[in-house]
């Protein structure tokens, strides 16, 4: 006979007061043990002995109670879980208050660290046991065997149930199990999100089995998740509202008079800016952890256009926060670096969230060939990226971490009917988003690692001027806190020397240059450098370096005074290159004991120039050649000389005399350099040249002959008319003599010309047209 499930099982127990045997369900409040579970509190930030002792005592109580709970049999365990409210409050307090990996790290004592690890393991095992309706006998066995190296678990989950000697006595009806989880709030969506971010690292497979089993046994969690997505989107809107920004399309209500004026991140107080950065980091990390553990939830997120809303939030928020952190006035430099690192961590997680959603909704179904209608998923992919192209910063960062061209190439291989115009448009839009930025292509091996690992790389934006350290998003997958190591390029000389000394104290054979290269590669994490050196797990770039490489001495940059250049460069007044100058030659305004008349009468400069120009007037006609020198001008033949035109007699046939060809122009002294006597002599010579030669006596034409004037005027008129093309008027020849006396030949000729050409004037060709009509028979003769 098969065993009954726990929800149908009846147990019989004897009443200690009456001694009677009572029968009641196995899941009953009366079977709950009286045990009070204390609430969890975070470890103290200050290493004060009293606070540390208080934390250890409280944590010890919680750890003992959880160990007692895990040792209970199946029925007693579920009675305690369902009906003990203090247990649920204890678990909720730990899930909500336990330190995340991106919280500020504190140098806690070893006892606190060990106790925190113990609580972490116990809480995870309790939730792990609560998430299955079938369990092995190992749960109530006194034997403890670790089987999972990363989390030191006691049990292995296999195909929705616990393997290794499954007992048919320990199970719950699946439908009843789902109702127990849902009605008693043993699991809800916020709690599942916290479980993913707390226990996701190293336990992804186990958490995936847990959440799949919970959603499978209780489908109502899907509807809860769908109602949670608008709340997550509202979180992003709240962050924008607190920063004085507003997403496009969001509803804007009028601001109330008594409401606090919202300022931009650059104008915020430091504490408020820090809270916003931490809140954003917590939100992004939690969402990424949940989607990484449970990828099927991506379908529900995308139903609410989560990607487009996330990209719009990224485009508005990230530049403002980056500017506020860079330009903010931080007294504590480590706080600025911690905020910058958390912002970089948030940016990377938003990129990975987007990639998980795109991969699950579009790419994964195509790769698995789960649906023959691949065109639907291809169309969804193209529609998503067409919408995201307007967010240039988001698409650029996404393309640097997960290249879009590779995804499009995958689609082209999977479907031959893909729209090439749309794909070309998307690729062109991605390339235009890179305008003005330096593109860093990831190597093929790194891209393969990104595709296989969810903790891939992301881009770090560059900017000019002093800024916080550009933490590479390709390092660790979680943000360590403010105590994380800084890059060597941001450390001072003393701090960097101290890190080099720490490495060389343990490994003295290494050169300082090689140690510096290792520190730069691993972000100045001394422990990681030493560990990789001892285990010989250095990166390929470091393995190629010489381990005895010395430290390179950086040359001091030249000073500004040594590199400047001005109008006084290297002259007698250059005070930067001369120790002393002649101050007597330097004055301000008018010289001492000097007036304008004395300055104008100073002709010393003219006298100096006169001697120079007088040397130009000395012309040597023949240069004496001494014996033994200058033979090249006399008899020697110069090979470079061109004698092509030596036989031509240039100017021999000209009418000019040879005096004009060989004579030189007399030298002329400039006007300003001439003496008074030379000026007067030149003036007299010019006057003599200007005097005209005496000619014969000219007639007095005061009154000219009028007839001569008329003839000249008529000649000028005829010349003007001839130039204009007018002919001589022959009207007198046309008139001729009286009738009966006969006409001259010129008259007859002129009359004939007039008759033939009279249509060119005012007659308008009437005569010729009349003759034409008569010839055609139109007019009777």
XYZ file of C-alpha atoms in Angstrom:
781
model
C 0.000 0.000 0.000
C 1.486 3.304 -1.027
C 2.151 5.904 1.638
C -0.125 8.911 1.925
C 1.157 12.416 1.259
C 1.833 14.630 4.214
C -1.258 16.770 3.607
C -3.533 13.677 3.891
C -1.619 11.913 6.632
C -3.225 11.509 10.077
C -1.104 11.028 13.168
C -2.070 9.744 16.614
C -0.567 11.121 19.785
C -1.336 10.556 23.443
C -2.593 13.485 25.472
C -0.153 13.931 28.377
C -2.922 15.138 30.729
C -5.665 12.634 30.035
C -3.629 9.814 28.554
C -6.130 9.388 25.708
C -5.017 8.777 22.139
C -5.972 11.599 19.772
C -5.823 11.544 15.993
C -5.368 14.759 13.950
C -3.727 15.842 10.651
C 0.037 15.702 10.358
C 0.102 19.425 9.465
C -1.464 20.901 12.579
C -0.466 23.851 14.820
C -0.476 21.640 17.886
C 2.560 19.809 16.545
C 4.591 23.026 16.403
C 7.446 23.219 18.895
C 7.600 26.228 21.170
C 10.759 27.940 19.991
C 11.413 31.643 19.560
C 13.566 32.656 16.584
C 15.330 35.992 17.101
C 15.625 38.562 14.318
C 18.822 39.044 12.351
C 20.890 42.200 12.544
C 23.721 43.317 10.269
C 27.339 43.010 11.413
C 28.695 46.118 13.149
C 30.578 48.554 10.933
C 32.881 49.574 13.761
C 35.036 46.984 15.486
C 33.744 47.853 18.927
C 34.059 44.812 21.226
C 30.605 45.257 22.753
C 28.889 45.459 19.352
C 30.866 42.510 18.011
C 29.979 40.409 21.067
C 26.295 41.320 20.704
C 26.268 40.334 17.031
C 28.026 37.033 17.676
C 25.620 36.112 20.477
C 22.531 36.891 18.387
C 23.951 35.102 15.328
C 24.798 32.072 17.476
C 21.168 31.795 18.603
C 19.941 32.013 15.006
C 22.461 29.442 13.757
C 21.553 26.945 16.506
C 17.833 27.368 15.840
C 18.297 26.852 12.087
C 20.418 23.746 12.663
C 17.688 22.406 14.941
C 15.097 23.164 12.257
C 17.055 21.371 9.542
C 17.387 18.296 11.747
C 13.608 17.928 12.187
C 11.747 15.164 10.336
C 9.697 16.009 7.278
C 6.358 16.451 9.020
C 7.715 18.373 12.024
C 9.756 20.611 9.699
C 6.694 21.645 7.683
C 4.598 22.206 10.797
C 7.265 24.540 12.159
C 7.638 26.346 8.813
C 3.890 26.849 8.298
C 2.729 27.752 11.789
C 5.746 29.408 13.461
C 5.567 33.135 12.708
C 8.852 33.908 14.456
C 10.678 31.613 12.001
C 9.320 33.489 8.991
C 10.198 36.849 10.550
C 13.720 35.611 11.229
C 14.184 34.423 7.650
C 12.701 37.623 6.251
C 15.006 39.756 8.393
C 18.049 37.909 7.104
C 16.955 38.096 3.460
C 16.317 41.821 3.663
C 19.290 42.863 5.871
C 22.077 40.481 4.891
C 25.052 42.289 3.297
C 25.155 42.220 -0.484
C 28.347 41.878 -2.445
C 28.205 45.501 -3.564
C 27.852 46.875 -0.013
C 30.716 48.635 1.688
C 33.205 46.146 3.013
C 34.397 46.463 6.573
C 37.450 44.806 8.056
C 35.469 42.541 10.343
C 37.103 40.207 12.851
C 37.533 36.606 11.690
C 34.880 35.415 14.145
C 32.268 37.697 12.582
C 33.205 36.531 9.087
C 32.946 32.857 10.027
C 29.611 33.385 11.743
C 28.235 35.260 8.738
C 29.252 32.405 6.433
C 27.575 29.901 8.746
C 24.321 31.863 8.739
C 24.493 32.222 4.970
C 24.750 28.486 4.526
C 22.011 27.628 7.050
C 19.482 30.093 5.649
C 20.093 28.837 2.134
C 19.559 25.230 3.196
C 16.277 26.128 4.906
C 14.926 27.803 1.764
C 16.244 24.959 -0.328
C 14.295 22.455 1.777
C 11.170 24.625 1.683
C 11.182 24.709 -2.136
C 10.558 20.982 -2.773
C 7.645 18.694 -2.054
C 9.769 15.517 -2.073
C 12.896 14.959 -0.055
C 15.406 12.262 0.796
C 15.857 10.506 4.090
C 19.115 12.389 4.396
C 17.101 15.320 5.730
C 16.348 13.544 8.966
C 19.530 11.531 9.072
C 22.271 12.318 11.497
C 24.884 11.792 8.749
C 26.246 14.994 7.163
C 28.163 14.738 3.886
C 29.186 17.743 1.749
C 28.547 17.044 -1.914
C 28.777 20.492 -3.546
C 32.133 22.200 -3.362
C 31.027 25.793 -3.991
C 28.256 26.000 -1.377
C 28.975 22.931 0.801
C 25.450 21.601 0.457
C 24.196 18.342 1.884
C 21.815 17.425 -0.898
C 21.724 17.406 -4.694
C 18.630 18.346 -6.621
C 17.787 16.164 -9.581
C 14.825 16.433 -12.016
C 12.595 18.378 -9.632
C 13.124 16.060 -6.650
C 15.916 15.148 -4.280
C 17.969 12.171 -5.400
C 19.743 9.422 -3.463
C 17.263 7.002 -1.884
C 13.994 8.885 -2.391
C 11.549 7.947 0.350
C 7.897 7.591 -0.623
C 6.944 8.571 2.920
C 8.232 12.168 2.623
C 6.249 14.085 0.042
C 3.378 16.526 -0.344
C 0.726 16.609 -3.045
C 2.008 19.076 -5.666
C -1.190 21.124 -5.826
C -1.391 21.317 -2.021
C 2.319 22.153 -1.883
C 1.719 25.135 -4.173
C -1.168 26.346 -2.036
C 0.951 26.041 1.118
C 3.712 28.150 -0.393
C 1.337 30.787 -1.761
C -1.187 31.125 1.058
C 1.390 31.174 3.860
C 3.722 33.601 1.994
C 6.637 31.203 2.329
C 7.814 32.555 -1.013
C 6.902 35.730 -2.842
C 8.438 37.672 -5.729
C 10.479 40.130 -3.600
C 11.809 37.264 -1.504
C 12.760 35.285 -4.617
C 14.595 38.332 -5.983
C 16.559 38.658 -2.738
C 17.400 34.949 -2.727
C 18.844 35.271 -6.228
C 21.065 38.218 -5.343
C 22.204 36.662 -2.044
C 22.893 33.080 -3.125
C 23.216 33.323 -6.916
C 26.995 33.263 -7.127
C 28.111 29.629 -7.301
C 24.582 28.250 -6.808
C 22.907 29.239 -10.065
C 21.904 25.690 -10.987
C 20.353 24.978 -7.571
C 18.472 28.266 -7.484
C 17.208 27.626 -11.004
C 15.806 24.262 -9.917
C 14.259 25.884 -6.823
C 12.478 28.674 -8.682
C 11.376 26.427 -11.536
C 9.788 24.043 -9.034
C 8.055 26.904 -7.202
C 6.615 28.406 -10.398
C 5.669 24.995 -11.740
C 3.773 23.934 -8.602
C 2.099 27.318 -8.180
C 1.373 29.152 -11.475
C -0.027 32.103 -9.523
C 3.536 33.319 -9.105
C 3.580 34.116 -12.819
C 0.712 36.550 -12.390
C 2.464 38.045 -9.353
C 5.605 38.505 -11.408
C 3.633 40.189 -14.174
C 2.213 42.609 -11.606
C 5.710 43.226 -10.231
C 7.192 44.470 -13.530
C 5.242 47.785 -13.505
C 6.487 48.303 -9.950
C 10.078 47.839 -11.123
C 9.490 50.346 -13.912
C 8.045 52.729 -11.350
C 11.287 52.409 -9.385
C 13.183 53.783 -12.388
C 10.669 56.618 -12.701
C 11.091 57.435 -9.008
C 14.855 57.663 -9.433
C 14.383 60.027 -12.374
C 11.940 62.089 -10.346
C 14.313 62.400 -7.405
C 17.022 63.608 -9.778
C 14.846 66.258 -11.386
C 14.612 64.328 -14.642
C 11.582 62.934 -16.379
C 11.377 60.153 -18.925
C 9.697 61.001 -22.207
C 6.094 59.869 -22.233
C 5.800 59.676 -18.451
C 2.958 61.540 -16.831
C 4.016 64.760 -15.164
C 1.875 66.105 -12.348
C 2.037 69.748 -11.282
C 4.340 70.318 -8.367
C 2.686 71.229 -5.109
C 3.619 74.451 -3.391
C 4.788 72.780 -0.206
C 6.643 70.044 -2.096
C 10.427 70.077 -1.966
C 12.075 71.421 -5.109
C 13.886 68.614 -6.901
C 17.398 69.343 -7.995
C 19.657 67.666 -10.518
C 22.322 65.177 -9.383
C 25.049 67.806 -9.774
C 23.272 70.050 -7.258
C 22.361 67.318 -4.777
C 23.889 66.972 -1.336
C 26.535 64.296 -1.214
C 24.514 61.929 0.993
C 21.473 62.019 -1.306
C 23.646 61.370 -4.355
C 25.242 58.417 -2.576
C 21.827 56.985 -1.666
C 20.630 57.217 -5.278
C 23.747 55.479 -6.602
C 23.403 52.671 -4.021
C 19.687 52.327 -4.744
C 20.333 52.084 -8.476
C 23.121 49.549 -7.935
C 20.887 47.423 -5.687
C 17.995 47.490 -8.177
C 20.078 46.625 -11.231
C 22.025 43.872 -9.490
C 18.857 42.271 -8.114
C 17.107 42.271 -11.488
C 20.162 40.834 -13.216
C 20.548 38.084 -10.600
C 16.900 37.056 -10.968
C 16.945 36.996 -14.784
C 20.275 35.180 -14.776
C 18.905 32.459 -12.479
C 15.443 32.299 -14.051
C 15.684 33.376 -17.728
C 12.053 32.418 -18.637
C 10.954 35.535 -16.737
C 12.341 37.603 -19.636
C 9.166 36.946 -21.626
C 7.055 38.555 -18.902
C 9.393 41.565 -18.615
C 9.314 42.190 -22.356
C 5.508 42.182 -22.417
C 5.677 45.556 -20.665
C 8.255 47.003 -23.148
C 10.885 46.739 -20.443
C 13.826 47.133 -22.827
C 12.689 50.434 -24.308
C 11.918 51.837 -20.841
C 15.272 50.671 -19.517
C 17.139 52.196 -22.471
C 15.355 55.539 -22.026
C 16.201 55.509 -18.310
C 19.829 54.687 -19.107
C 20.062 57.537 -21.625
C 18.737 60.095 -19.144
C 20.237 58.938 -15.865
C 23.733 57.635 -16.518
C 25.256 60.834 -18.017
C 23.854 62.926 -15.158
C 25.244 60.632 -12.470
C 28.630 60.391 -14.207
C 28.877 64.170 -14.419
C 27.846 64.585 -10.784
C 30.440 62.082 -9.547
C 33.241 63.506 -11.712
C 32.618 67.148 -10.876
C 31.552 66.670 -7.277
C 33.630 67.998 -4.403
C 34.554 64.942 -2.337
C 36.632 65.340 0.759
C 37.109 61.574 0.892
C 38.596 60.390 -2.400
C 37.762 56.761 -1.641
C 34.054 57.651 -1.467
C 34.193 59.126 -4.952
C 35.884 56.013 -6.303
C 33.365 53.749 -4.550
C 30.447 55.641 -6.072
C 32.057 55.577 -9.513
C 32.623 51.830 -9.238
C 29.021 51.194 -8.208
C 27.752 53.304 -11.101
C 29.951 51.327 -13.506
C 28.644 48.126 -11.946
C 25.051 49.309 -12.480
C 25.751 50.187 -16.118
C 27.178 46.754 -16.782
C 24.233 44.992 -15.138
C 21.755 46.987 -17.218
C 23.576 45.877 -20.356
C 23.514 42.261 -19.220
C 19.810 42.486 -18.346
C 19.116 43.737 -21.863
C 21.190 40.937 -23.385
C 19.399 38.260 -21.343
C 15.995 39.548 -22.463
C 17.046 39.783 -26.130
C 18.675 36.371 -25.969
C 15.663 34.673 -24.382
C 12.961 36.359 -26.453
C 14.665 36.336 -29.859
C 17.996 34.540 -30.226
C 17.594 31.418 -28.094
C 14.419 30.164 -29.849
C 16.208 30.563 -33.195
C 19.277 28.641 -32.009
C 17.225 25.832 -30.487
C 14.921 25.630 -33.533
C 12.100 25.203 -31.058
C 9.633 26.800 -33.433
C 9.485 26.425 -37.157
C 8.210 29.980 -37.517
C 11.614 31.617 -37.083
C 10.443 34.710 -38.917
C 8.433 35.784 -35.836
C 11.537 35.894 -33.626
C 13.593 37.588 -36.337
C 10.939 40.251 -36.679
C 10.892 40.739 -32.889
C 14.668 41.205 -32.870
C 14.580 43.793 -35.657
C 11.713 45.640 -34.021
C 13.542 45.829 -30.682
C 16.722 47.285 -32.153
C 14.833 49.664 -34.430
C 13.223 51.081 -31.295
C 16.511 51.243 -29.373
C 18.474 53.081 -32.086
C 17.294 56.460 -30.820
C 19.062 55.841 -27.490
C 22.578 56.400 -28.870
C 24.544 56.021 -25.644
C 22.695 52.868 -24.655
C 23.126 51.240 -28.068
C 26.832 52.139 -28.155
C 27.519 50.571 -24.750
C 25.465 47.501 -25.627
C 27.302 47.074 -28.925
C 30.664 47.261 -27.198
C 29.713 44.535 -24.749
C 27.561 42.384 -27.058
C 28.298 43.270 -30.723
C 25.088 43.714 -32.670
C 26.679 42.748 -35.985
C 27.314 39.221 -34.686
C 23.655 38.796 -33.722
C 22.523 40.044 -37.121
C 24.975 37.676 -38.798
C 23.423 34.845 -36.796
C 19.951 35.862 -37.982
C 21.111 36.006 -41.586
C 22.426 32.462 -41.310
C 19.237 31.222 -39.676
C 16.752 32.895 -42.018
C 17.252 33.621 -45.697
C 14.151 35.837 -45.871
C 15.508 38.504 -43.513
C 14.960 42.085 -44.617
C 18.389 43.342 -45.717
C 17.219 46.954 -45.763
C 16.255 46.889 -42.095
C 19.418 45.105 -41.044
C 21.538 47.629 -42.953
C 19.590 50.429 -41.294
C 20.234 48.954 -37.831
C 23.943 48.456 -38.486
C 24.255 51.996 -39.810
C 22.453 53.324 -36.741
C 24.829 51.421 -34.458
C 27.834 52.818 -36.326
C 26.465 56.352 -36.075
C 26.155 55.904 -32.311
C 29.946 55.481 -32.234
C 30.589 58.861 -33.887
C 33.131 60.797 -31.827
C 34.091 57.799 -29.663
C 36.970 55.361 -29.886
C 35.708 51.870 -30.624
C 37.349 49.010 -28.717
C 36.732 45.710 -30.440
C 36.674 42.667 -28.208
C 38.738 39.708 -29.239
C 37.031 36.595 -30.527
C 38.021 34.511 -27.508
C 36.676 37.162 -25.183
C 33.396 37.288 -27.079
C 33.012 33.531 -26.782
C 33.588 33.880 -23.072
C 30.937 36.595 -22.922
C 28.421 34.373 -24.709
C 29.018 31.426 -22.414
C 29.326 33.374 -19.164
C 26.663 35.764 -17.853
C 29.339 37.721 -16.016
C 30.753 39.153 -19.203
C 32.531 42.358 -19.988
C 31.173 45.829 -20.550
C 32.487 49.104 -21.813
C 33.839 51.903 -19.701
C 33.304 55.369 -21.075
C 36.210 57.704 -21.505
C 36.246 61.396 -20.876
C 38.756 64.167 -20.927
C 40.269 65.883 -17.978
C 40.662 64.728 -14.364
C 38.138 62.098 -13.430
C 37.624 59.125 -11.138
C 39.381 55.928 -12.118
C 37.995 54.192 -15.189
C 37.235 50.857 -13.604
C 37.045 48.249 -16.311
C 33.767 46.405 -16.385
C 35.625 43.321 -17.564
C 36.983 42.434 -14.148
C 35.081 40.781 -11.343
C 31.369 40.174 -11.662
C 30.449 41.847 -8.393
C 31.258 45.242 -7.025
C 33.413 44.883 -3.900
C 32.881 48.034 -1.813
C 34.855 51.094 -1.042
C 37.853 49.087 0.092
C 38.392 47.664 -3.389
C 41.812 48.246 -4.911
C 42.413 51.190 -7.206
C 44.168 51.062 -10.573
C 47.856 51.844 -10.587
C 47.365 54.800 -12.902
C 45.361 56.484 -10.114
C 47.797 55.813 -7.276
C 50.482 58.142 -6.058
C 54.146 57.194 -6.065
C 54.281 56.272 -2.381
C 51.173 54.052 -2.533
C 52.406 52.317 -5.670
C 55.847 51.713 -4.156
C 54.174 50.194 -1.110
C 52.253 47.693 -3.263
C 55.395 46.775 -5.185
C 57.223 46.221 -1.896
C 54.476 43.901 -0.636
C 54.841 41.690 -3.707
C 58.653 41.736 -3.674
C 58.774 40.835 0.029
C 57.274 37.471 -0.883
C 58.811 37.127 -4.367
C 62.119 39.045 -4.284
C 63.362 37.634 -7.617
C 60.866 39.600 -9.676
C 61.724 42.912 -11.276
C 59.857 46.036 -10.307
C 58.730 46.643 -13.884
C 57.176 43.183 -14.069
C 55.463 43.664 -10.704
C 54.029 46.984 -11.862
C 52.660 45.334 -14.994
C 50.977 42.656 -12.859
C 49.455 45.276 -10.562
C 48.070 47.190 -13.519
C 46.602 44.005 -14.977
C 44.803 43.050 -11.733
C 43.794 46.556 -10.567
C 46.436 46.704 -7.811
C 44.995 43.685 -5.995
C 48.123 42.424 -4.245
C 46.517 39.193 -3.060
C 45.341 38.291 -6.548
C 48.736 39.108 -8.045
C 50.601 36.945 -5.525
C 48.089 34.110 -5.889
C 48.337 34.077 -9.687
C 52.126 34.245 -9.557
C 52.375 31.326 -7.139
C 49.878 29.205 -9.091
C 51.341 30.288 -12.457
C 47.949 31.515 -13.727
C 48.983 34.838 -15.182
C 47.272 36.267 -18.238
C 48.907 35.557 -21.640
C 50.088 39.169 -21.907
C 51.994 38.916 -18.613
C 53.501 35.529 -19.426
C 55.261 37.046 -22.433
C 56.999 39.686 -20.282
C 60.459 39.323 -18.803
C 60.151 38.663 -15.071
C 63.416 40.523 -14.427
C 62.167 43.629 -16.222
C 63.327 46.752 -14.365
C 61.157 49.681 -13.572
C 61.119 52.348 -16.246
C 62.060 55.798 -15.046
C 59.557 58.339 -16.217
C 61.145 61.491 -17.563
C 60.102 64.696 -15.874
C 57.925 66.836 -18.123
C 59.477 70.103 -19.237
C 58.386 73.165 -17.330
C 56.061 75.706 -18.826
C 58.710 78.440 -18.734
C 61.174 76.312 -20.679
C 58.703 75.496 -23.430
C 57.091 78.923 -23.891
C 57.786 81.184 -26.873
C 57.130 84.926 -27.230
C 58.281 88.002 -29.108
C 61.306 88.425 -26.828
C 62.611 84.910 -27.491
C 66.449 84.871 -27.093
C 66.876 88.645 -27.438
C 68.501 91.128 -25.064
C 65.237 91.630 -23.153
C 64.438 87.890 -22.622
C 64.460 87.666 -18.826
C 63.838 83.883 -18.944
C 67.128 83.181 -20.742
C 69.236 86.046 -19.321
C 70.106 86.676 -15.746
C 70.489 90.443 -16.259
C 69.482 92.954 -18.898
C 70.435 96.581 -19.598
C 67.762 98.441 -17.690
C 68.935 101.783 -19.113
C 67.371 100.764 -22.420
C 64.061 100.027 -20.844
C 61.743 102.848 -19.931
C 58.102 103.638 -19.718
C 56.776 106.618 -21.626
C 59.167 109.490 -22.609
C 62.866 109.233 -21.906
C 64.260 111.243 -19.110
C 65.558 114.751 -20.022
C 64.204 114.504 -23.516
C 61.572 116.567 -25.285
C 59.818 116.181 -28.641
C 61.954 118.843 -30.415
C 65.151 117.070 -29.461
C 63.718 113.782 -30.604
C 62.752 115.148 -34.030
C 66.139 116.841 -34.573
C 68.022 113.624 -33.909
C 69.506 112.663 -37.304
C 71.852 109.988 -36.125
C 69.909 107.238 -37.841
C 69.902 109.181 -41.136
C 73.652 109.642 -40.925
C 74.185 105.932 -40.447
C 72.064 105.074 -43.460
C 73.708 107.735 -45.657
C 77.069 106.000 -45.388
C 75.441 102.702 -46.321
C 73.802 104.069 -49.489
C 76.945 105.883 -50.562
C 78.613 102.488 -50.957
C 75.998 101.597 -53.580
C 77.072 104.520 -55.799
C 80.600 103.099 -56.213
C 80.496 101.084 -59.462
C 83.507 99.045 -60.487
C 83.646 98.622 -64.285
C 86.438 96.057 -64.335
C 87.494 93.688 -61.579
C 91.275 93.250 -61.435
C 92.335 89.627 -61.519
C 95.557 88.668 -59.927
C 97.838 86.204 -61.494
C 97.179 82.623 -60.543
C 93.608 83.388 -59.435
C 90.310 83.793 -61.242
C 91.432 81.885 -64.369
C 87.993 80.396 -64.651
C 86.707 83.773 -65.851
C 89.383 84.094 -68.544
C 90.567 80.998 -70.325
C 89.044 78.026 -68.526
C 86.070 76.395 -70.141
C 83.129 75.865 -67.855
C 81.274 72.730 -68.709
C 78.076 73.970 -67.130
C 78.006 76.982 -69.463
C 75.324 76.808 -72.175
C 76.738 78.144 -75.517
C 73.655 77.407 -77.625
C 72.948 81.004 -78.483
C 76.493 82.390 -78.535
C 76.413 82.782 -82.368
C 73.251 84.922 -82.368
C 73.852 88.649 -82.677
C 71.399 89.899 -80.123
C 70.555 93.548 -80.743
C 73.032 93.933 -83.593
C 70.392 95.066 -86.071
C 68.561 97.374 -83.711
C 68.407 101.062 -84.413
C 69.604 101.848 -80.913
C 73.122 102.912 -80.463
C 75.591 100.907 -78.543
C 75.788 103.691 -76.009
C 72.297 102.964 -74.811
C 73.083 99.244 -74.444
C 76.265 99.587 -72.492
C 75.486 102.709 -70.542
C 74.376 102.386 -66.931
C 71.630 104.251 -65.220
C 73.072 106.887 -62.965
C 72.775 106.118 -59.284
C 70.112 108.117 -57.489
C 70.486 108.962 -53.841
C 67.207 108.681 -51.864
C 65.495 111.964 -51.119
C 65.813 111.601 -47.353
C 69.596 111.086 -47.605
C 70.399 114.020 -49.846
C 72.107 117.113 -48.542
C 70.640 120.563 -49.023
C 73.056 121.427 -51.837
C 72.264 118.262 -53.765
C 68.547 118.919 -53.464
C 68.863 122.468 -54.891
C 71.041 121.258 -57.786
C 68.544 118.540 -58.733
C 65.699 121.031 -58.628
C 67.507 123.363 -61.039
C 68.165 120.496 -63.436
C 64.512 119.519 -63.443
C 63.456 123.122 -64.157
C 65.810 123.335 -67.105
C 64.451 120.094 -68.557
C 60.884 121.294 -68.194
C 61.475 124.503 -70.243
C 59.988 124.043 -73.801
C 61.940 124.838 -76.935
C 61.244 128.126 -78.687
C 59.122 127.794 -81.844
C 58.051 130.180 -84.574
C 55.504 132.907 -84.059
C 51.993 131.432 -84.019
C 49.116 133.289 -85.627
C 46.506 134.914 -83.425
C 43.354 132.845 -83.833
C 41.214 134.968 -81.579
C 38.537 135.337 -84.294
C 38.425 132.479 -86.831
C 36.786 132.369 -90.283
C 33.124 131.170 -89.954
C 33.214 129.369 -93.288
C 36.213 127.367 -92.153
C 34.425 126.491 -88.962
C 31.350 125.292 -90.929
C 33.490 123.133 -93.172
C 35.137 121.546 -90.131
C 31.773 120.956 -88.509
C 30.354 119.391 -91.690
C 33.398 117.167 -91.999
C 32.987 116.032 -88.413
C 29.278 115.323 -88.977
C 29.904 113.300 -92.109
C 32.590 111.327 -90.347
C 30.176 110.584 -87.503
C 27.403 109.489 -89.887
C 29.760 107.309 -91.871
C 30.894 105.648 -88.658
C 27.277 104.982 -87.719
C 26.453 103.460 -91.139
C 24.274 106.247 -92.558
C 24.554 106.922 -96.260
C 24.595 110.261 -98.019
C 21.150 111.650 -98.656
C 20.489 111.544 -102.412
C 17.051 113.176 -102.317
C 18.097 115.916 -104.764
C 19.008 113.344 -107.411
C 15.581 111.681 -107.083
C 13.734 114.935 -107.666
C 15.587 115.597 -110.924
C 14.713 118.411 -113.337
C 11.391 119.658 -114.671
C 9.175 117.320 -116.714
C 9.786 117.336 -120.399
C 13.401 118.229 -120.134
C 14.623 114.672 -119.695
C 16.263 113.157 -116.605
C 19.855 112.358 -115.957
C 21.162 108.856 -115.498
C 21.649 109.421 -111.725
C 18.040 110.525 -111.377
C 16.640 107.471 -113.158
C 18.845 105.172 -111.062
C 17.858 106.812 -107.811
C 14.148 106.675 -108.692
C 14.440 102.945 -109.461
C 16.119 102.334 -106.120
C 13.458 104.295 -104.329
C 10.666 102.330 -106.006
C 12.233 98.999 -105.149
C 13.117 99.849 -101.558
C 10.233 102.018 -100.482
C 8.697 99.035 -98.622
C 11.523 99.283 -96.082
C 10.094 102.554 -94.770
C 6.459 103.489 -94.207
C 4.814 101.705 -97.149
C 4.932 98.284 -95.451
C 5.480 96.388 -98.705
C 2.046 97.281 -100.095
C 3.086 97.501 -103.696
C 4.814 94.110 -103.808
C 1.905 92.414 -102.109
C -0.526 93.996 -104.562
C 1.507 92.753 -107.477
C 1.533 89.284 -105.915
C -2.246 89.236 -105.577
C -2.715 90.424 -109.118
C -0.395 87.729 -110.426
C -2.359 85.102 -108.500
C -5.629 86.291 -110.072
C -7.107 87.515 -106.827
C -7.571 91.109 -108.092
C -9.038 91.724 -111.555
C -6.751 93.605 -113.846
